[in-house]
């Protein structure tokens, strides 16, 4: 079975990463906090990995808050 | 021991505070923001949660506008030095603690700012109309006020002053050292631009914690620059909160404890804490009023004060009374100038100082009774005639 494509959301601050994690948990959207992958950004700190089909739902959820992030495909 | 020195630091702390710190120490361990492993995530969550709890307590809509410091002294230095620029004018009051006064006087001495001081009356109360008079005539960048005096316990009507300040397009910085956790604060309805607080007094957290709320739109220059875990590819300080103003590894274990303290305050509710503290404060003020030879300071009207009461037994030096209370009556309080020379000048107790009892949520009526009995005994004794015990 092919693995679903993954999207990575990179946060400006750990504060936003935790806020996003809480939002996703509440909405029961499967996700994982990971160290930001090198190929995406040289920043350290936290990113969120999510299956691509769930990305739009997650971004919709973030849109109503003032989360500071950018997203990328892995 | 009866502990009446809660204005210096609160004691005891709720058990949950110690448990939260222990839990961090034994079970969490990681640093915040720096790494992506589970221990780091847990640490970041913990700091996030404390920020959210503080946001709930002060009605702050976005908790990223709260930055942690090691105490309110650092918060006030950050606000004063980060906000003011050469040529700015500031309004403050004669009741300020040195943690506001000294950073302001330093900038004044360097010829960078001009200070206008609102004189409080003998009870330590300020008149909001005087702020308006100054704001009408002068271009003021910042109004820095003590929410409640650590000498007289007198409250400043922050909401009334802040409304005036906003009408004149200026900004207000509030020193909430003696009120945060013990008196209701709502940054939105009170129109507060910057709120400085300390973690170890009525927020019931450990020493080494404090913070500053900075309203959206206000930009502060950091006191300290360095690693934040974010924007690491750049050699320039990030320009977003909270990271911009929080360089270096923070006091995570302390912030864990502070979170538990704030949770405790929220659970009890500020209004209940206020009610309980004022009940015993009222009892003490009434009791002291009946003792001959004791002079009490601060507002007679109990609704205009917090649970801090200053007084003097004119025949005895305050330090000697504090010494006797400690040694003979097992009672801890504070004597002297309380880092606030200007406040003592205002109420006429400089340089002698006062004795200060400051009550907390964990004090009770029986302790106040004992305190009053001790004061009656001491006020009758002629200790000051024995030069050797004069400290
Ligand atoms: C009104 C006021 N401001 C500032 C401070 C300084 O607090 P900290 O020592 O926690 O910085 C205190 C307490 O001592 C205070 O009462």
Short mmCIF file of C-alpha atoms and ligand atoms in Angstrom, two decimals:
data_model
loop_
_atom_site.label_atom_id
_atom_site.label_comp_id
_atom_site.label_asym_id
_atom_site.label_seq_id
_atom_site.Cartn_x
_atom_site.Cartn_y
_atom_site.Cartn_z
CA UNK A 1 0.00 0.00 0.00
CA UNK A 2 1.48 3.36 -0.96
CA UNK A 3 2.03 5.69 1.99
CA UNK A 4 -0.11 8.81 1.93
CA UNK A 5 1.75 11.94 0.96
CA UNK A 6 2.76 14.02 3.96
CA UNK A 7 2.60 17.74 4.43
CA UNK A 8 4.72 19.69 6.87
CA UNK A 9 3.66 22.89 8.55
CA UNK A 10 6.56 24.96 9.83
CA UNK A 11 5.90 27.33 12.71
CA UNK A 12 7.57 30.58 13.46
CA UNK A 13 7.65 29.92 17.19
CA UNK A 14 7.27 26.92 19.49
CA UNK A 15 4.32 28.84 20.91
CA UNK A 16 2.43 28.54 17.63
CA UNK A 17 3.39 24.89 17.19
CA UNK A 18 1.87 23.96 20.55
CA UNK A 19 -1.20 26.07 19.87
CA UNK A 20 -1.68 24.28 16.53
CA UNK A 21 -1.18 20.89 18.17
CA UNK A 22 -3.90 21.65 20.70
CA UNK A 23 -6.28 22.77 17.96
CA UNK A 24 -5.72 19.59 15.96
CA UNK A 25 -6.13 17.40 19.03
CA UNK A 26 -9.43 19.04 19.81
CA UNK A 27 -10.63 18.51 16.23
CA UNK A 28 -9.28 14.92 16.27
CA UNK A 29 -7.08 15.47 13.24
CA UNK A 30 -4.15 13.05 13.26
CA UNK A 31 -0.82 14.81 13.31
CA UNK A 32 2.66 14.64 14.75
CA UNK A 33 5.03 17.28 16.04
CA UNK A 34 8.48 16.77 14.56
CA UNK A 35 11.78 18.63 14.36
CA UNK A 36 11.68 20.79 11.23
CA UNK A 37 13.11 18.69 8.34
CA UNK A 38 16.36 20.09 6.97
CA UNK A 39 15.16 20.00 3.35
CA UNK A 40 12.34 22.37 4.21
CA UNK A 41 14.00 24.89 6.40
CA UNK A 42 17.26 25.43 8.18
CA UNK A 43 15.35 26.70 11.18
CA UNK A 44 15.43 24.59 14.26
CA UNK A 45 12.34 24.23 16.37
CA UNK A 46 9.10 22.48 15.73
CA UNK A 47 6.99 21.52 12.79
CA UNK A 48 3.82 19.58 12.39
CA UNK A 49 3.49 16.60 10.06
CA UNK A 50 0.11 15.72 8.71
CA UNK A 51 -1.27 13.51 5.95
CA UNK A 52 -1.87 15.58 2.86
CA UNK A 53 -5.60 14.81 2.60
CA UNK A 54 -6.01 16.34 6.05
CA UNK A 55 -4.02 19.47 5.28
CA UNK A 56 -6.91 21.62 4.09
CA UNK A 57 -8.99 20.80 7.13
CA UNK A 58 -6.07 21.72 9.34
CA UNK A 59 -5.37 24.98 7.52
CA UNK A 60 -9.04 25.88 7.68
CA UNK A 61 -8.81 25.41 11.42
CA UNK A 62 -5.72 27.61 11.64
CA UNK A 63 -7.20 30.32 9.41
CA UNK A 64 -9.49 31.56 12.15
CA UNK A 65 -6.61 31.95 14.60
CA UNK A 66 -3.55 34.12 14.38
CA UNK A 67 -1.13 31.20 14.00
CA UNK A 68 2.10 32.06 12.23
CA UNK A 69 3.20 29.24 9.91
CA UNK A 70 3.99 28.12 6.38
CA UNK A 71 3.29 24.73 4.84
CA UNK A 72 5.27 22.53 2.50
CA UNK A 73 5.02 19.10 0.96
CA UNK A 74 7.54 16.59 2.13
CA UNK B 1 5.42 30.97 62.72
CA UNK B 2 2.82 33.50 61.65
CA UNK B 3 3.69 34.78 58.20
CA UNK B 4 2.57 38.37 57.54
CA UNK B 5 5.13 39.19 54.85
CA UNK B 6 3.19 38.17 51.77
CA UNK B 7 3.92 41.46 50.02
CA UNK B 8 7.58 40.44 49.94
CA UNK B 9 6.80 36.92 48.75
CA UNK B 10 3.85 34.69 49.44
CA UNK B 11 4.08 31.76 51.83
CA UNK B 12 3.10 28.97 51.87
CA UNK B 13 2.61 27.92 48.24
CA UNK B 14 -0.16 25.50 47.25
CA UNK B 15 1.07 21.91 47.20
CA UNK B 16 0.21 21.71 43.50
CA UNK B 17 2.95 24.27 42.81
CA UNK B 18 5.64 22.07 44.31
CA UNK B 19 4.17 19.00 42.60
CA UNK B 20 4.23 20.68 39.19
CA UNK B 21 7.88 21.61 39.67
CA UNK B 22 8.74 18.12 40.81
CA UNK B 23 6.94 16.69 37.81
CA UNK B 24 8.97 18.84 35.46
CA UNK B 25 12.17 17.91 37.23
CA UNK B 26 11.56 14.16 37.26
CA UNK B 27 9.37 13.53 34.24
CA UNK B 28 9.73 16.31 31.65
CA UNK B 29 13.25 17.62 31.66
CA UNK B 30 13.62 19.02 28.12
CA UNK B 31 14.23 22.54 26.86
CA UNK B 32 11.58 24.59 25.06
CA UNK B 33 11.47 25.42 21.37
CA UNK B 34 14.96 24.12 20.69
CA UNK B 35 14.43 20.51 19.77
CA UNK B 36 11.61 18.42 18.40
CA UNK B 37 11.78 15.36 20.64
CA UNK B 38 9.01 14.46 23.04
CA UNK B 39 10.73 15.86 26.12
CA UNK B 40 11.18 19.20 24.37
CA UNK B 41 7.58 19.19 23.19
CA UNK B 42 6.39 18.53 26.73
CA UNK B 43 8.48 21.43 28.03
CA UNK B 44 7.12 23.74 25.32
CA UNK B 45 3.59 22.63 26.16
CA UNK B 46 4.14 23.38 29.78
CA UNK B 47 5.31 26.92 29.08
CA UNK B 48 2.44 27.38 26.62
CA UNK B 49 -0.07 26.23 29.23
CA UNK B 50 1.20 28.71 31.82
CA UNK B 51 0.93 31.50 29.24
CA UNK B 52 -2.65 30.47 28.48
CA UNK B 53 -3.57 30.39 32.17
CA UNK B 54 -2.16 33.88 32.68
CA UNK B 55 -4.06 35.04 29.58
CA UNK B 56 -7.25 33.71 31.12
CA UNK B 57 -6.54 35.43 34.43
CA UNK B 58 -5.91 38.85 32.87
CA UNK B 59 -8.34 38.47 29.92
CA UNK B 60 -5.59 38.59 27.29
CA UNK B 61 -6.87 37.31 23.95
CA UNK B 62 -3.52 36.20 22.51
CA UNK B 63 -1.16 34.59 25.01
CA UNK B 64 1.86 35.09 22.72
CA UNK B 65 1.71 38.73 23.90
CA UNK B 66 2.91 37.58 27.35
CA UNK B 67 6.66 37.22 27.80
CA UNK B 68 8.30 35.59 30.78
CA UNK B 69 10.94 37.30 32.89
CA UNK B 70 12.71 36.42 36.11
CA UNK B 71 10.61 38.86 38.16
CA UNK B 72 8.61 42.06 37.81
CA UNK B 73 11.75 44.13 38.22
CA UNK B 74 12.99 42.71 34.93
CA UNK B 75 9.52 43.17 33.37
CA UNK B 76 9.49 46.85 34.33
CA UNK B 77 13.05 47.39 33.10
CA UNK B 78 12.10 45.75 29.81
CA UNK B 79 9.02 47.95 29.43
CA UNK B 80 10.78 51.19 30.39
CA UNK B 81 13.99 50.65 28.46
CA UNK B 82 12.37 48.87 25.54
CA UNK B 83 9.66 51.45 24.99
CA UNK B 84 11.21 54.84 25.74
CA UNK B 85 13.48 56.74 23.40
CA UNK B 86 15.53 59.88 23.69
CA UNK B 87 13.30 62.91 24.07
CA UNK B 88 10.29 61.04 25.47
CA UNK B 89 8.25 62.30 28.40
CA UNK B 90 6.87 60.08 31.15
CA UNK B 91 4.28 60.45 33.90
CA UNK B 92 4.61 58.45 37.08
CA UNK B 93 3.47 58.74 40.72
CA UNK B 94 5.11 59.45 44.04
CA UNK B 95 4.08 55.96 45.23
CA UNK B 96 6.30 53.95 42.90
CA UNK B 97 8.58 51.12 43.93
CA UNK B 98 12.24 51.53 43.03
CA UNK B 99 11.80 48.94 40.28
CA UNK B 100 9.94 51.66 38.34
CA UNK B 101 11.66 54.67 39.84
CA UNK B 102 15.28 53.64 39.31
CA UNK B 103 15.04 52.69 35.62
CA UNK B 104 13.18 55.98 35.01
CA UNK B 105 15.63 58.08 37.04
CA UNK B 106 18.53 56.45 35.22
CA UNK B 107 17.19 57.51 31.84
CA UNK B 108 16.44 60.94 33.25
CA UNK B 109 19.98 61.32 34.57
CA UNK B 110 21.37 60.41 31.17
CA UNK B 111 19.30 63.28 29.78
CA UNK B 112 17.10 60.97 27.70
CA UNK B 113 13.67 61.45 29.23
CA UNK B 114 11.67 63.93 31.26
CA UNK B 115 9.57 62.74 34.20
CA UNK B 116 6.38 64.29 35.56
CA UNK B 117 5.40 62.99 39.00
CA UNK B 118 1.82 62.88 40.21
CA UNK B 119 1.89 63.50 43.92
CA UNK B 120 -0.27 61.15 45.99
CA UNK B 121 -1.99 62.41 49.14
CA UNK B 122 -1.04 61.39 52.70
CA UNK B 123 -3.11 58.22 52.38
CA UNK B 124 -1.17 57.26 49.27
CA UNK B 125 -4.07 57.93 46.89
CA UNK B 126 -3.71 59.66 43.53
CA UNK B 127 -6.25 61.80 41.74
CA UNK B 128 -6.85 60.78 38.08
CA UNK B 129 -7.66 64.41 37.20
CA UNK B 130 -4.01 65.31 37.80
CA UNK B 131 -2.96 62.81 35.12
CA UNK B 132 -5.36 64.46 32.72
CA UNK B 133 -3.97 67.93 33.51
CA UNK B 134 -0.49 66.78 32.53
CA UNK B 135 -1.60 64.83 29.46
CA UNK B 136 -3.53 67.90 28.28
CA UNK B 137 -0.44 70.10 28.39
CA UNK B 138 2.42 67.76 27.53
CA UNK B 139 3.18 65.13 24.93
CA UNK B 140 3.51 62.00 27.07
CA UNK B 141 4.80 58.72 25.68
CA UNK B 142 4.23 56.59 28.76
CA UNK B 143 2.31 56.66 32.03
CA UNK B 144 3.83 54.23 34.54
CA UNK B 145 1.73 53.49 37.64
CA UNK B 146 1.80 51.18 40.60
CA UNK B 147 -1.55 49.36 40.79
CA UNK B 148 -1.32 49.05 44.57
CA UNK B 149 1.36 50.41 46.87
CA UNK B 150 3.54 47.92 48.69
CA UNK B 151 3.84 50.50 51.51
CA UNK B 152 0.30 51.74 52.15
CA UNK B 153 -1.71 49.15 50.22
CA UNK B 154 -3.48 52.03 48.47
CA UNK B 155 -5.04 51.13 45.13
CA UNK B 156 -4.74 53.25 42.03
CA UNK B 157 -7.87 53.43 39.84
CA UNK B 158 -5.99 52.01 36.86
CA UNK B 159 -9.06 51.71 34.64
CA UNK B 160 -9.95 55.38 35.10
CA UNK B 161 -6.40 56.55 34.45
CA UNK B 162 -5.94 54.19 31.49
CA UNK B 163 -9.09 55.51 29.85
CA UNK B 164 -7.69 59.04 30.10
CA UNK B 165 -4.30 57.86 28.82
CA UNK B 166 -5.85 56.23 25.76
CA UNK B 167 -7.89 59.34 25.00
CA UNK B 168 -4.66 61.33 24.75
CA UNK B 169 -2.98 58.70 22.58
CA UNK B 170 -0.44 57.79 25.23
CA UNK B 171 0.33 54.33 26.68
CA UNK B 172 0.08 52.96 30.19
CA UNK B 173 2.38 50.56 32.03
CA UNK B 174 0.93 48.98 35.18
CA UNK B 175 3.05 47.56 38.01
CA UNK B 176 0.76 44.82 39.28
CA UNK B 177 3.23 43.31 41.77
CA UNK B 178 0.78 43.68 44.67
CA UNK B 179 -2.45 43.02 42.78
CA UNK B 180 -2.00 40.24 40.22
CA UNK B 181 -3.88 37.26 41.65
CA UNK B 182 -5.37 39.24 44.53
CA UNK B 183 -7.40 41.89 42.71
CA UNK B 184 -9.30 41.66 39.46
CA UNK B 185 -7.35 42.77 36.37
CA UNK B 186 -8.82 42.77 32.86
CA UNK B 187 -6.44 44.26 30.31
CA UNK B 188 -9.25 44.79 27.80
CA UNK B 189 -11.85 46.53 29.91
CA UNK B 190 -9.15 48.27 31.98
CA UNK B 191 -7.45 49.56 28.77
CA UNK B 192 -4.01 48.37 29.89
CA UNK B 193 -1.20 48.58 27.29
CA UNK B 194 1.51 46.88 29.32
CA UNK B 195 0.97 44.82 32.44
CA UNK B 196 3.97 43.80 34.54
CA UNK B 197 3.53 41.02 37.10
CA UNK B 198 5.66 38.90 39.37
CA UNK B 199 5.11 35.19 39.90
CA UNK B 200 6.03 34.75 43.55
CA UNK B 201 3.51 36.97 45.33
CA UNK B 202 -0.27 36.55 44.92
CA UNK B 203 0.11 34.36 41.82
CA UNK B 204 1.53 31.87 44.35
CA UNK B 205 4.36 30.69 42.09
CA UNK B 206 8.05 30.24 42.90
CA UNK B 207 10.65 33.02 43.02
CA UNK B 208 12.43 33.64 39.74
CA UNK B 209 9.25 34.00 37.70
CA UNK B 210 7.48 37.03 36.32
CA UNK B 211 6.25 38.45 33.07
CA UNK B 212 5.08 41.31 30.95
CA UNK B 213 1.97 41.58 28.81
CA UNK B 214 2.48 43.81 25.78
CA UNK B 215 -0.58 44.89 23.83
CA UNK B 216 -0.60 44.17 20.09
CA UNK B 217 0.84 47.18 18.30
CA UNK B 218 3.36 48.09 20.98
CA UNK B 219 6.94 47.39 20.00
CA UNK B 220 9.66 46.92 22.59
CA UNK B 221 13.38 46.65 22.08
CA UNK B 222 14.69 43.53 23.87
CA UNK B 223 16.86 43.90 26.99
CA UNK B 224 18.71 40.75 26.00
CA UNK B 225 19.38 39.22 22.58
CA UNK B 226 20.38 35.66 21.77
CA UNK B 227 19.11 32.18 21.04
CA UNK B 228 15.38 31.69 20.82
CA UNK B 229 15.10 28.36 19.02
CA UNK B 230 13.39 30.16 16.13
CA UNK B 231 14.78 31.84 13.01
CA UNK B 232 18.09 30.15 13.72
CA UNK B 233 19.46 30.70 10.24
CA UNK B 234 19.54 34.43 10.93
CA UNK B 235 22.02 36.35 13.01
CA UNK B 236 19.39 38.96 13.72
CA UNK B 237 16.94 38.78 16.62
CA UNK B 238 13.44 37.61 15.57
CA UNK B 239 10.84 40.37 15.63
CA UNK B 240 7.84 38.39 16.84
CA UNK B 241 6.56 37.63 20.33
CA UNK B 242 7.15 35.86 22.57
CA UNK B 243 10.53 34.83 21.09
CA UNK B 244 11.82 38.36 20.49
CA UNK B 245 11.80 39.18 24.21
CA UNK B 246 12.74 35.73 25.57
CA UNK B 247 16.31 34.94 24.59
CA UNK B 248 18.12 32.17 26.39
CA UNK B 249 16.82 29.10 28.18
CA UNK B 250 13.99 30.12 30.41
CA UNK B 251 13.13 29.14 33.98
CA UNK B 252 11.00 26.20 32.83
CA UNK B 253 10.74 24.57 36.23
CA UNK B 254 9.66 27.89 37.72
CA UNK B 255 7.14 28.48 34.96
CA UNK B 256 5.73 25.00 35.65
CA UNK B 257 5.21 26.03 39.26
CA UNK B 258 3.77 29.39 38.27
CA UNK B 259 1.25 27.62 36.02
CA UNK B 260 0.05 25.57 38.98
CA UNK B 261 -0.14 28.72 41.12
CA UNK B 262 -2.27 30.55 38.55
CA UNK B 263 -4.47 27.48 38.14
CA UNK B 264 -5.01 27.50 41.89
CA UNK B 265 -5.92 31.20 41.82
CA UNK B 266 -8.36 30.66 38.96
CA UNK B 267 -9.95 27.72 40.76
CA UNK B 268 -10.42 29.67 44.00
CA UNK B 269 -11.33 32.79 41.92
CA UNK B 270 -9.79 36.22 42.37
CA UNK B 271 -13.01 37.59 43.83
CA UNK B 272 -13.03 34.98 46.60
CA UNK B 273 -9.34 35.55 47.33
CA UNK B 274 -9.95 39.29 47.45
CA UNK B 275 -12.91 38.81 49.76
CA UNK B 276 -11.03 36.56 52.19
CA UNK B 277 -7.93 38.74 52.28
CA UNK B 278 -9.94 41.88 52.84
CA UNK B 279 -11.95 40.24 55.61
CA UNK B 280 -8.83 39.77 57.73
CA UNK B 281 -7.31 43.07 56.59
CA UNK B 282 -10.44 44.85 57.78
CA UNK B 283 -10.27 43.03 61.07
CA UNK B 284 -6.63 44.04 61.52
CA UNK B 285 -7.19 47.68 60.54
CA UNK B 286 -10.09 47.90 62.98
CA UNK B 287 -8.05 46.26 65.73
CA UNK B 288 -5.01 48.49 65.24
CA UNK B 289 -7.25 51.55 65.29
CA UNK B 290 -8.17 50.65 68.87
CA UNK B 291 -4.59 50.36 70.13
CA UNK B 292 -3.19 53.49 71.76
CA UNK B 293 0.19 54.63 70.54
CA UNK B 294 -0.08 53.11 67.07
CA UNK B 295 -0.16 55.25 63.99
CA UNK B 296 -1.54 53.62 60.87
CA UNK B 297 -1.07 54.72 57.27
CA UNK B 298 -2.96 54.23 54.04
CA UNK B 299 -6.62 54.71 53.13
CA UNK B 300 -9.23 54.42 55.89
CA UNK B 301 -11.65 53.24 53.21
CA UNK B 302 -10.93 49.52 53.00
CA UNK B 303 -12.22 49.27 49.40
CA UNK B 304 -9.33 51.50 48.33
CA UNK B 305 -6.61 49.15 49.52
CA UNK B 306 -5.12 45.69 49.24
CA UNK B 307 -4.03 43.49 52.13
CA UNK B 308 -0.90 45.53 52.91
CA UNK B 309 -0.93 47.66 56.07
CA UNK B 310 1.83 49.96 57.29
CA UNK B 311 1.96 51.40 60.79
CA UNK B 312 4.29 52.67 63.48
CA UNK B 313 4.55 52.51 67.22
CA UNK B 314 6.08 55.98 67.57
CA UNK B 315 8.08 55.16 70.70
CA UNK B 316 9.85 52.20 69.09
CA UNK B 317 12.00 51.90 65.99
CA UNK B 318 10.22 49.77 63.37
CA UNK B 319 13.23 47.45 63.08
CA UNK B 320 13.13 46.77 66.79
CA UNK B 321 9.42 45.95 66.75
CA UNK B 322 9.96 43.60 63.79
CA UNK B 323 12.81 41.96 65.70
CA UNK B 324 10.64 41.44 68.78
CA UNK B 325 7.75 40.11 66.72
CA UNK B 326 10.09 37.59 65.17
CA UNK B 327 11.95 36.50 68.32
CA UNK B 328 9.22 36.70 70.94
CA UNK B 329 5.99 36.28 69.04
CA UNK B 330 7.00 34.04 66.11
CA UNK B 331 5.63 36.55 63.66
CA UNK B 332 7.31 37.44 60.36
CA UNK B 333 6.76 40.92 58.94
CA UNK B 334 8.85 43.62 57.34
CA UNK B 335 10.14 46.94 58.62
CA UNK B 336 11.91 49.79 56.88
CA UNK B 337 11.45 51.56 53.57
CA UNK B 338 10.29 48.63 51.43
CA UNK B 339 12.33 49.75 48.39
CA UNK B 340 10.01 52.73 48.05
CA UNK B 341 11.63 55.90 49.45
CA UNK B 342 9.32 58.13 47.45
CA UNK B 343 6.20 56.48 48.88
CA UNK B 344 7.53 56.98 52.41
CA UNK B 345 8.26 60.64 51.68
CA UNK B 346 4.67 60.96 50.47
CA UNK B 347 3.13 59.63 53.67
CA UNK B 348 5.68 61.33 55.94
CA UNK B 349 7.59 58.28 57.15
CA UNK B 350 10.95 58.89 55.47
CA UNK B 351 13.63 57.98 56.54
CA UNK B 352 12.20 56.17 59.57
CA UNK B 353 10.11 53.74 57.57
CA UNK B 354 7.21 51.68 58.88
CA UNK B 355 6.26 48.25 60.05
CA UNK B 356 4.33 46.38 57.44
CA UNK B 357 1.94 43.48 57.82
CA UNK B 358 0.86 41.95 54.53
CA UNK B 359 -1.75 39.23 54.58
CA UNK B 360 -2.24 36.38 52.16
CA UNK B 361 -4.93 33.90 51.25
CA UNK B 362 -3.58 31.38 53.75
CA UNK B 363 -3.72 33.67 56.78
CA UNK B 364 -6.70 33.49 59.11
CA UNK B 365 -8.51 35.47 61.80
CA UNK B 366 -6.80 33.64 64.66
CA UNK B 367 -3.41 34.75 63.37
CA UNK B 368 -4.60 38.33 63.09
CA UNK B 369 -5.82 38.14 66.70
CA UNK B 370 -2.37 36.97 67.79
CA UNK B 371 -0.73 39.74 65.80
CA UNK B 372 -2.92 42.35 67.46
CA UNK B 373 -2.22 40.94 70.92
CA UNK B 374 1.52 41.08 70.23
CA UNK B 375 1.28 44.70 69.11
CA UNK B 376 -0.68 45.65 72.22
CA UNK B 377 2.00 44.11 74.41
CA UNK B 378 4.86 45.72 72.55
CA UNK B 379 3.18 49.12 72.48
CA UNK B 380 2.88 49.00 76.27
CA UNK B 381 6.47 47.98 76.93
CA UNK B 382 9.18 50.57 77.15
CA UNK B 383 11.68 48.69 75.02
CA UNK B 384 13.10 51.80 73.42
CA UNK B 385 14.43 52.96 76.79
CA UNK B 386 16.90 50.15 76.70
CA UNK B 387 19.44 51.40 74.19
CA UNK B 388 20.88 47.95 73.72
CA UNK B 389 17.79 46.56 72.11
CA UNK B 390 17.41 49.54 69.82
CA UNK B 391 18.32 48.15 66.41
C1 LIG C 1 4.93 47.48 43.83
C2 LIG C 1 6.10 46.59 43.61
N1 LIG C 1 6.78 46.65 42.45
C3 LIG C 1 7.85 45.84 42.22
C4 LIG C 1 8.29 44.92 43.14
C5 LIG C 1 9.48 44.07 42.82
O1 LIG C 1 9.16 42.71 42.77
P1 LIG C 1 10.24 41.62 42.35
O2 LIG C 1 11.25 41.61 43.47
O3 LIG C 1 9.47 40.35 42.25
O4 LIG C 1 10.86 42.03 41.06
C6 LIG C 1 7.59 44.80 44.36
C7 LIG C 1 7.95 43.82 45.40
O5 LIG C 1 8.91 43.87 46.08
C8 LIG C 1 6.49 45.66 44.58
O6 LIG C 1 5.80 45.59 45.73
#
